[in-house]
PDB file of C-alpha atoms and ligand atoms in Angstrom:
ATOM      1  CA  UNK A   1     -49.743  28.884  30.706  1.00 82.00           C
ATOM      2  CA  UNK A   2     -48.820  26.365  28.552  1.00 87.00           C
ATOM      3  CA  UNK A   3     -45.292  24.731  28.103  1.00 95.00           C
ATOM      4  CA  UNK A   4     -43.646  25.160  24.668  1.00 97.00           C
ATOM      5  CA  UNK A   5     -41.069  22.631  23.931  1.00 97.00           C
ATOM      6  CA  UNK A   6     -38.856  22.962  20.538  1.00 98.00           C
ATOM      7  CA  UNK A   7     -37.265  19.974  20.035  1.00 97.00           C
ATOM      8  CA  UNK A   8     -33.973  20.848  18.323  1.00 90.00           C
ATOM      9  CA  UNK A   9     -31.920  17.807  18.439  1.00 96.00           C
ATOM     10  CA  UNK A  10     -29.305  18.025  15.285  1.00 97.00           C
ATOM     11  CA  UNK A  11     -30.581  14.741  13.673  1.00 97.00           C
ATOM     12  CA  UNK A  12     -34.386  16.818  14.008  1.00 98.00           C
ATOM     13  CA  UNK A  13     -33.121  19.819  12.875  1.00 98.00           C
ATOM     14  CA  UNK A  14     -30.929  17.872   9.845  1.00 98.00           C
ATOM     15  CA  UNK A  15     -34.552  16.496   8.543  1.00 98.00           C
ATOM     16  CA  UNK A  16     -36.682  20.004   8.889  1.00 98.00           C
ATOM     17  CA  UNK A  17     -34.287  21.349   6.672  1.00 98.00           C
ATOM     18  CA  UNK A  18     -34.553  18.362   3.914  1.00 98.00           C
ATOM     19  CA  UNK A  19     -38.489  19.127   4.167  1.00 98.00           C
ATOM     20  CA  UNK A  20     -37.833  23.007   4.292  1.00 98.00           C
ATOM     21  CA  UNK A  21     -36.074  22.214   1.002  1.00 98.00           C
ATOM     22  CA  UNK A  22     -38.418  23.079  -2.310  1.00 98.00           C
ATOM     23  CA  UNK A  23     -36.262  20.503  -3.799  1.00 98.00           C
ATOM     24  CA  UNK A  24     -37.190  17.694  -1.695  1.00 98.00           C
ATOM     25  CA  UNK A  25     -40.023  15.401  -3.717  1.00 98.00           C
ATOM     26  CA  UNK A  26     -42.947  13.881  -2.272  1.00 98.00           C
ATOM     27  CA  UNK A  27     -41.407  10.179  -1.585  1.00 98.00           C
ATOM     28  CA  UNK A  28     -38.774  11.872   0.681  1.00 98.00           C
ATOM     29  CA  UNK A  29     -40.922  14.573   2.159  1.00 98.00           C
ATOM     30  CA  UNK A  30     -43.307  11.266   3.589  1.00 98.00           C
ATOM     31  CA  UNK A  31     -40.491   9.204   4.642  1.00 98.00           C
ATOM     32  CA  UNK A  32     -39.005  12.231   6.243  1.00 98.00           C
ATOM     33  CA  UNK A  33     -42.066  13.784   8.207  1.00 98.00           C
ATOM     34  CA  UNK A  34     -42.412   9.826   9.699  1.00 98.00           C
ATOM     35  CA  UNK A  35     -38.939   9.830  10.774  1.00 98.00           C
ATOM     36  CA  UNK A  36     -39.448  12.992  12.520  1.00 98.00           C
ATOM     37  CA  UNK A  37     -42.519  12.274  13.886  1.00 98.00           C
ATOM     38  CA  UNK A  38     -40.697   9.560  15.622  1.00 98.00           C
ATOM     39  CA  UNK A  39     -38.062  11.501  16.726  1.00 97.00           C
ATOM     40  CA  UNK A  40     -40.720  13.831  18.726  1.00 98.00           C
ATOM     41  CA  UNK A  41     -42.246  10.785  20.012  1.00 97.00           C
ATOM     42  CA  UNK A  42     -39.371   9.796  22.202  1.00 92.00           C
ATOM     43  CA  UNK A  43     -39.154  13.290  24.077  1.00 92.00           C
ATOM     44  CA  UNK A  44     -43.232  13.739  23.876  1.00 95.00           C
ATOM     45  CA  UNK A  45     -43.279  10.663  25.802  1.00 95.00           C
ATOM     46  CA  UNK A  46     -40.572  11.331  28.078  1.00 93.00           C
ATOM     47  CA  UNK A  47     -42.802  12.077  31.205  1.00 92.00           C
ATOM     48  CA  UNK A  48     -45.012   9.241  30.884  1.00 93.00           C
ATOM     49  CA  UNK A  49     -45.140   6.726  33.992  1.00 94.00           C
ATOM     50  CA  UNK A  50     -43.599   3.273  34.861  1.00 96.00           C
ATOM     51  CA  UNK A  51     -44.154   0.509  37.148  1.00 97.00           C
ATOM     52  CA  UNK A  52     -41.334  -1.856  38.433  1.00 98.00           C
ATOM     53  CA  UNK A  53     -41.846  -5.782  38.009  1.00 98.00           C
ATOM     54  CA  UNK A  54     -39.774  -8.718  38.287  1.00 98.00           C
ATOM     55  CA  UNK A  55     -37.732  -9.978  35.209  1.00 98.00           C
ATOM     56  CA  UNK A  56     -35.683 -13.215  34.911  1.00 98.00           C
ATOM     57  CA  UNK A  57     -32.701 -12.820  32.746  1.00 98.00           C
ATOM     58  CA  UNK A  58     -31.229 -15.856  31.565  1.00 98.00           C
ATOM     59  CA  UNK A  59     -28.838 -15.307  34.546  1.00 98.00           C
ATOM     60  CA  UNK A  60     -30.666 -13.937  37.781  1.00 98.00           C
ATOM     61  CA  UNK A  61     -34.268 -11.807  38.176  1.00 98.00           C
ATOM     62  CA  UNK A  62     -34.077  -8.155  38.280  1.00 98.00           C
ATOM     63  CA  UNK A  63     -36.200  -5.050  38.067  1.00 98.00           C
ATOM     64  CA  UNK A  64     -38.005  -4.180  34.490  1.00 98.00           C
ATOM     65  CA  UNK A  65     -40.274  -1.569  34.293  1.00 98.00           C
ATOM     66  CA  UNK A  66     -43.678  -1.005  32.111  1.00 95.00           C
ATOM     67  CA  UNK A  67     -45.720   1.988  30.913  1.00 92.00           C
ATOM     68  CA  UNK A  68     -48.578   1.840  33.642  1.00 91.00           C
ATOM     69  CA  UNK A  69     -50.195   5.351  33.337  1.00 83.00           C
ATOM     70  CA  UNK A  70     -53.310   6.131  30.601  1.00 85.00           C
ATOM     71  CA  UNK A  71     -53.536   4.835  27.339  1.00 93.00           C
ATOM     72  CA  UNK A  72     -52.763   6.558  24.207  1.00 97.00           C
ATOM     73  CA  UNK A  73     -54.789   8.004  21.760  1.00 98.00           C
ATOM     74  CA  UNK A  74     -52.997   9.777  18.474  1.00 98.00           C
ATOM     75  CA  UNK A  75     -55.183  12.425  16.408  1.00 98.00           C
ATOM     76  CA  UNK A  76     -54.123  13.639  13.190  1.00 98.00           C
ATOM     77  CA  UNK A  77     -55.768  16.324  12.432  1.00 98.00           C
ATOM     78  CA  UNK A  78     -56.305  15.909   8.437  1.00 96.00           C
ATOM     79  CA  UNK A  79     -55.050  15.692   5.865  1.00 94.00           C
ATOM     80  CA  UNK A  80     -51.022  16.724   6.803  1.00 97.00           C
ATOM     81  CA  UNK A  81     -51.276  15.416  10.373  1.00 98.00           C
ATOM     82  CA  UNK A  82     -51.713  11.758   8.774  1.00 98.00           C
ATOM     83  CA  UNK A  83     -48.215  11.938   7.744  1.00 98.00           C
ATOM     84  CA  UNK A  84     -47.518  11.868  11.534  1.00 98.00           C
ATOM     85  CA  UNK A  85     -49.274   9.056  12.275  1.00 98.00           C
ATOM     86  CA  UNK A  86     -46.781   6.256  11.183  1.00 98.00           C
ATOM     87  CA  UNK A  87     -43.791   7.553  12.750  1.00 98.00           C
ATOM     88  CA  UNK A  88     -45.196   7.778  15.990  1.00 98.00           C
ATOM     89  CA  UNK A  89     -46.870   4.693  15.693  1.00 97.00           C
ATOM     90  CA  UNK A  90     -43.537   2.302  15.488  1.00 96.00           C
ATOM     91  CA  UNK A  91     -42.488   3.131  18.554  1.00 94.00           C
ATOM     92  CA  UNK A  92     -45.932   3.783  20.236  1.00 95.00           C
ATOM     93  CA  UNK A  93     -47.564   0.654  18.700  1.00 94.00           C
ATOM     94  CA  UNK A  94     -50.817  -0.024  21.318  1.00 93.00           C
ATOM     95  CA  UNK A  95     -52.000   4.059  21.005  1.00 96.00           C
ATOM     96  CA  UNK A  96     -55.513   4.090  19.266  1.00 98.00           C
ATOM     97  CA  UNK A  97     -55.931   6.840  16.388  1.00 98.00           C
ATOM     98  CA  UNK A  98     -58.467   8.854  16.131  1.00 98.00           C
ATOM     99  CA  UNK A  99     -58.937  11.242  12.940  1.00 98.00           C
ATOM    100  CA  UNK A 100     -60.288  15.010  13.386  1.00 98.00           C
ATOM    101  CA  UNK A 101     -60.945  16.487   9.538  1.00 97.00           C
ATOM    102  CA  UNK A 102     -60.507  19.894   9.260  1.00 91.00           C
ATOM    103  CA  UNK A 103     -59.503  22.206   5.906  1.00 86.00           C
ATOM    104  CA  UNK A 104     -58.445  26.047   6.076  1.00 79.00           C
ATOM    105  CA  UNK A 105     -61.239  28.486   4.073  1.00 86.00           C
ATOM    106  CA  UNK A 106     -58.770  30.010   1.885  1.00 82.00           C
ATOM    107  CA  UNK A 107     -60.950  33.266   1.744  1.00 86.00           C
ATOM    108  CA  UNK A 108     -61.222  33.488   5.581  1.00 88.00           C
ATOM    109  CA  UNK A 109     -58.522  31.156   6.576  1.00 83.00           C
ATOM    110  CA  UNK A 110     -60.489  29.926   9.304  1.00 86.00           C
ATOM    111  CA  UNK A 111     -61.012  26.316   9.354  1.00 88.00           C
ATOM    112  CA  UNK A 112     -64.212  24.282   8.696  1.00 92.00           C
ATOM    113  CA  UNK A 113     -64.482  20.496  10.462  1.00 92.00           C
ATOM    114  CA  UNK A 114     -65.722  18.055   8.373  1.00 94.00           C
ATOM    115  CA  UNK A 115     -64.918  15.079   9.889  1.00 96.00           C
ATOM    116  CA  UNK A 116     -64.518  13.710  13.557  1.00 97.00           C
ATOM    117  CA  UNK A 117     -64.070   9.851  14.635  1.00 97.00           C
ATOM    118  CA  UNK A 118     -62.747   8.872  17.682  1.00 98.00           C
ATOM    119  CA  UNK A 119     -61.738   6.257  19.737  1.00 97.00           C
ATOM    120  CA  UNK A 120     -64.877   5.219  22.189  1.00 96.00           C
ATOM    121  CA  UNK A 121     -62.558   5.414  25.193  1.00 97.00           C
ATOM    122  CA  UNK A 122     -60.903   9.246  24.067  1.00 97.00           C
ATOM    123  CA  UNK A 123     -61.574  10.375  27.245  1.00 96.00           C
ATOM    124  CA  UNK A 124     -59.719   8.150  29.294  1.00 96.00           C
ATOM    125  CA  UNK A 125     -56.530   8.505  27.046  1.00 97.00           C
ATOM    126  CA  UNK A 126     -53.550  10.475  26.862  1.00 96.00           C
ATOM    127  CA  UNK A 127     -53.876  12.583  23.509  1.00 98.00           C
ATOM    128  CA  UNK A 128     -51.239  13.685  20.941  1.00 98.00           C
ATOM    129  CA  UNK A 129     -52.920  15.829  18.667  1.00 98.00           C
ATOM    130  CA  UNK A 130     -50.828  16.105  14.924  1.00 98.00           C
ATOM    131  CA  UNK A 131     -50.128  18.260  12.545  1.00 98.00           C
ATOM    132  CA  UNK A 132     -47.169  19.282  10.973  1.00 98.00           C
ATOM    133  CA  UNK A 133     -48.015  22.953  10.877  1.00 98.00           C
ATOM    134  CA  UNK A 134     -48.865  25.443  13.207  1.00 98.00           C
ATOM    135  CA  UNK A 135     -50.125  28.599  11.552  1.00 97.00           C
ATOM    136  CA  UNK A 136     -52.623  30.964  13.433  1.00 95.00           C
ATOM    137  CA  UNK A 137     -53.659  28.102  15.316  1.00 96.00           C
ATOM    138  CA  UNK A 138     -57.141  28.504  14.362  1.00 94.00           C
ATOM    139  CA  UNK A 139     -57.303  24.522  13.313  1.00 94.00           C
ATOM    140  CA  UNK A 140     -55.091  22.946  15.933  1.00 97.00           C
ATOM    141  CA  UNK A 141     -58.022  25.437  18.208  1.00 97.00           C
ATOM    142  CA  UNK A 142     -60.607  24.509  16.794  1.00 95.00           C
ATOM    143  CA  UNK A 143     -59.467  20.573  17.173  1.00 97.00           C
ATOM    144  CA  UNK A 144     -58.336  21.096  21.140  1.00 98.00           C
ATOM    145  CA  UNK A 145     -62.226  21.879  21.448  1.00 96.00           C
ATOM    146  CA  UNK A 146     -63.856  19.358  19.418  1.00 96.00           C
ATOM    147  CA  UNK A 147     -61.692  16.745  21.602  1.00 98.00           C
ATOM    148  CA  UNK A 148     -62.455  18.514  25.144  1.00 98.00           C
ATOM    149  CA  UNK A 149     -66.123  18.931  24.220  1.00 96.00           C
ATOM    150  CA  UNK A 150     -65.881  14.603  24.009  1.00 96.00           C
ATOM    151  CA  UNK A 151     -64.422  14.233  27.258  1.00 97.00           C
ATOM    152  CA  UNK A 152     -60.284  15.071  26.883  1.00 98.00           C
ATOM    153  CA  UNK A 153     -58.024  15.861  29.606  1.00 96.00           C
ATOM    154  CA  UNK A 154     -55.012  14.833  28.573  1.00 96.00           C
ATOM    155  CA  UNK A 155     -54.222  16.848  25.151  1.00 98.00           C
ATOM    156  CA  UNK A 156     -50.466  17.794  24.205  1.00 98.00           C
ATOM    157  CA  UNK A 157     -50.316  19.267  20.882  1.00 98.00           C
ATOM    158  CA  UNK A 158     -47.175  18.254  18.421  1.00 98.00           C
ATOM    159  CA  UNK A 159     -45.706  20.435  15.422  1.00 98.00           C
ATOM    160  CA  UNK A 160     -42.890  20.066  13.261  1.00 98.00           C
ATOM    161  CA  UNK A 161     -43.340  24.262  12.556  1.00 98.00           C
ATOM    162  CA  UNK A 162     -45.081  26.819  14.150  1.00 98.00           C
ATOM    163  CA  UNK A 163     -45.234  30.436  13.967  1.00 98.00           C
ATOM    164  CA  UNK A 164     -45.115  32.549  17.176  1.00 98.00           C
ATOM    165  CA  UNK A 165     -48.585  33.629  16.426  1.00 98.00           C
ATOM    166  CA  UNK A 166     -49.975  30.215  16.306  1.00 98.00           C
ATOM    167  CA  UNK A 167     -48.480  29.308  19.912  1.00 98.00           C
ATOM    168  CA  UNK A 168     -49.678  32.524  21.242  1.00 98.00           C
ATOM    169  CA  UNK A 169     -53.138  31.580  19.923  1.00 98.00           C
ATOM    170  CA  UNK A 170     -53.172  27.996  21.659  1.00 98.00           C
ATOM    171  CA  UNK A 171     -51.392  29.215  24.699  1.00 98.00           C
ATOM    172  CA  UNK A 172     -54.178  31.772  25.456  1.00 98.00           C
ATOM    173  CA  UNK A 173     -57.330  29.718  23.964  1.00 98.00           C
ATOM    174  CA  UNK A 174     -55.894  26.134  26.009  1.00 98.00           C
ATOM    175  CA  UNK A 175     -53.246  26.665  28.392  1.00 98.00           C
ATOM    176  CA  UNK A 176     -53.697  23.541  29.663  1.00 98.00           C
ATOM    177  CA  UNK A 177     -52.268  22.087  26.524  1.00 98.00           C
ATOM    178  CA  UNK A 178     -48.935  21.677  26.331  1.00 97.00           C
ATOM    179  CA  UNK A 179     -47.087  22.356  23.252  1.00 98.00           C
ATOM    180  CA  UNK A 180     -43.787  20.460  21.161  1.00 98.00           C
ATOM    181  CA  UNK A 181     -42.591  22.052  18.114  1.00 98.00           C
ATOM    182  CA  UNK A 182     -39.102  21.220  15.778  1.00 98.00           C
ATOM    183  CA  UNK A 183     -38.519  24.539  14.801  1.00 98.00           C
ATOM    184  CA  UNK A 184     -40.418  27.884  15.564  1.00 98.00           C
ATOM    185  CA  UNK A 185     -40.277  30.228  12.688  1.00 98.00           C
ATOM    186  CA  UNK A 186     -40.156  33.803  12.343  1.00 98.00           C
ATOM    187  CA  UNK A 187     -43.646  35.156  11.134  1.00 98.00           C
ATOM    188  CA  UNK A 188     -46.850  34.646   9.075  1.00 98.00           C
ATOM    189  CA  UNK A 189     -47.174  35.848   5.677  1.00 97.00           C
ATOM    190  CA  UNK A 190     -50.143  37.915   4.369  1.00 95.00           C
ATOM    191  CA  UNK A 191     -51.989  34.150   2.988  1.00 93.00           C
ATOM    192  CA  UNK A 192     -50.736  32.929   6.772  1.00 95.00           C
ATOM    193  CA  UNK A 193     -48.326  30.766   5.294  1.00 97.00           C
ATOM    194  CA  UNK A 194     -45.003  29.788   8.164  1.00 98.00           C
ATOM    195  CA  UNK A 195     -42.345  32.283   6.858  1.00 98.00           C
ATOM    196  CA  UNK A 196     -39.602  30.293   6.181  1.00 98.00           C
ATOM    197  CA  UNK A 197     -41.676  27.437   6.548  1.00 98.00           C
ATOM    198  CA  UNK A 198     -41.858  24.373   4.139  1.00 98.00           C
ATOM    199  CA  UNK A 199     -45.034  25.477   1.943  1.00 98.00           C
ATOM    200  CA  UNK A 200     -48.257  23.571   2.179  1.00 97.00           C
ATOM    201  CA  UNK A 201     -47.684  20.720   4.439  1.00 98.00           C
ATOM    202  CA  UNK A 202     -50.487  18.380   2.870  1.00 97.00           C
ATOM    203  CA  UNK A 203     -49.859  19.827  -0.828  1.00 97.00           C
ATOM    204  CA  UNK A 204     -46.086  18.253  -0.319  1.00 98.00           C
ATOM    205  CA  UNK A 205     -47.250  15.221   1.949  1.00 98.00           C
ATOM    206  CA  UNK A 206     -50.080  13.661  -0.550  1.00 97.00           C
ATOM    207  CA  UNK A 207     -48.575  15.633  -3.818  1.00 97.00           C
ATOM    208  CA  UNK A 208     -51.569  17.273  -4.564  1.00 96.00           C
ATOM    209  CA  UNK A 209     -49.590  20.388  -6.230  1.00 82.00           C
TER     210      UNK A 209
HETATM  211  C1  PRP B   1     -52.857  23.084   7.106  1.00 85.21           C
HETATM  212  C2  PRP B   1     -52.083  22.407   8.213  1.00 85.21           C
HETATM  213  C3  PRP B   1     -52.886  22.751   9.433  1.00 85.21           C
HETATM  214  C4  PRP B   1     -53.395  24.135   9.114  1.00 85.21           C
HETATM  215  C5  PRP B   1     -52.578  25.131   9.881  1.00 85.21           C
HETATM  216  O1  PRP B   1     -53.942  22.344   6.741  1.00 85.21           O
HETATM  217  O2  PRP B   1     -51.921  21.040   8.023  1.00 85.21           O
HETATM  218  O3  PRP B   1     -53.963  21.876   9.670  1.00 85.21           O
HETATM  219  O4  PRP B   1     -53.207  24.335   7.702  1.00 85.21           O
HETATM  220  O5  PRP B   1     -53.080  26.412   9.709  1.00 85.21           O
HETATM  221  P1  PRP B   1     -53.753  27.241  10.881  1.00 85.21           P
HETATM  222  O6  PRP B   1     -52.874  27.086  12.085  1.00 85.21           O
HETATM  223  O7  PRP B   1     -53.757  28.639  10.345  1.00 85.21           O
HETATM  224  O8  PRP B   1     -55.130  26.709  11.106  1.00 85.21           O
HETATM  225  P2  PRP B   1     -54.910  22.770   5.524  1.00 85.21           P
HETATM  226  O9  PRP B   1     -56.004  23.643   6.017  1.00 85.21           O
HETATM  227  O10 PRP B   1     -54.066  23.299   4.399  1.00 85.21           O
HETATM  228  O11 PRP B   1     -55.612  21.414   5.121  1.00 85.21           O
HETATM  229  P3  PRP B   1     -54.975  20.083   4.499  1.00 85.21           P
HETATM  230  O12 PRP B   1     -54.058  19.476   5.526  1.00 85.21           O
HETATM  231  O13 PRP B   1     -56.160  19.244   4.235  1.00 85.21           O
HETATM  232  O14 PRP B   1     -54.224  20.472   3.253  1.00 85.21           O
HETATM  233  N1  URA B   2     -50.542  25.258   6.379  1.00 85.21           N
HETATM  234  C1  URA B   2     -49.474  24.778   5.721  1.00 85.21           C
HETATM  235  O1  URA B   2     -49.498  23.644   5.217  1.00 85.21           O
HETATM  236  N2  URA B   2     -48.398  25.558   5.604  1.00 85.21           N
HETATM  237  C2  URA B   2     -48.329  26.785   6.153  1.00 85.21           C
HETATM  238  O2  URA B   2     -47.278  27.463   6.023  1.00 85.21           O
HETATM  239  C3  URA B   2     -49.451  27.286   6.836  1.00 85.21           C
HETATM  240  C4  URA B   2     -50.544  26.484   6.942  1.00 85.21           C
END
């Protein structure tokens, strides 16, 4: 079974609740997904591996370590995922991005792919798959697959909210996927919308509405 990490550091939980906020414009909703995006990066990447080599200080040589395990690869999974990508980038600036294009039918709610490009080497990399929301899990699904059927190992998935029914979905469809989150809500609505949620993720990102 997969892990489920939520990540509920105050300064994290602080900025979910700006973006929660139907009062929050579009401006601050970008800057503030980024920031959090960064945020997750430092505990996604907590686990990664190090190797020891020699520094010279100005004073004496001592120990400094280096990321030496696989590469990177970020996927946003479009459009709200994008708003991801910068944050995670600063502080993860060699990680290759790949894009995965998928939109939710409204009448069926299940989600259609309409665009997938990928760095040549995806299989070889680490992957953090993107999206700000978490929902049934049908697109975050439907993306773990499109990534494993190229070659993917290495997939964690990263939320800023998720409902319980979209974790259960991954958890049983990938449980090899492990899974970070900000906040876990309470419960889909009838239009599986996050209940309390922030509204539509991409709709506030891009300010489409
Ligand atoms: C939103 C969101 C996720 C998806 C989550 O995208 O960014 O990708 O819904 O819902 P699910 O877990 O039920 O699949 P949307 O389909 O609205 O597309 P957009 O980002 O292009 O607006
Ligand atoms: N997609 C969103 O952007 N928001 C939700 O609450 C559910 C799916």
């Amino acid at each position: 079974m997969s892990r489920v990490t939520v990540l509920d550091h105050p300064l994290i939980k602080h900025k979910v609740s700006i973006l929660r906020d139907i009062h929050t414009g579009t401006n601050e909703f970008r800057k503030i997904v980024s920031e959090i995006s960064t945020l997750m990066a430092f505990e996604v990447t907590r686990d990664l591996t190090l190797e020891e080599y020699e520094v010279e200080t100005p004073l004496e040589k001592c120990t400094g370590y280096k990321l030496s395990g696989k590469k990177l690869g970020l996927v946003p999974i479009l459009r709200a995922g994008l708003g991801m990508v910068d944050g995670m980038l600063s502080i993860l600036p060699s990680a290759k991005v790949g894009h995965i294009g998928l939109y939710r039918d409204p009448e069926t709610l299940k989600p259609v792919e309409y665009y997938v490009k990928l760095p040549s080497d995806v299989k070889d990399r680490d992957i953090f798959l993107l999206d700000p929301m978490l929902a049934t899990g049908g697109s975050a699904n439907d993306a773990i697959v499109s990534l494993k059927e190229r070659g993917c190992k290495s997939i964690r998935l990263i939320n800023i909210i998720a409902a319980p029914e979209g974790v259960e979905a991954v958890q049983k469809a990938h449980p090899d996927v492990d899974i970070y989150i900000a906040s876990l809500d309470r419960e889909l609505n009838d239009h599986a919308y996050i209940l309390p949620g922030l509204g539509d993720a991409g709709d506030r990102l891009f300010g489409t509405k």
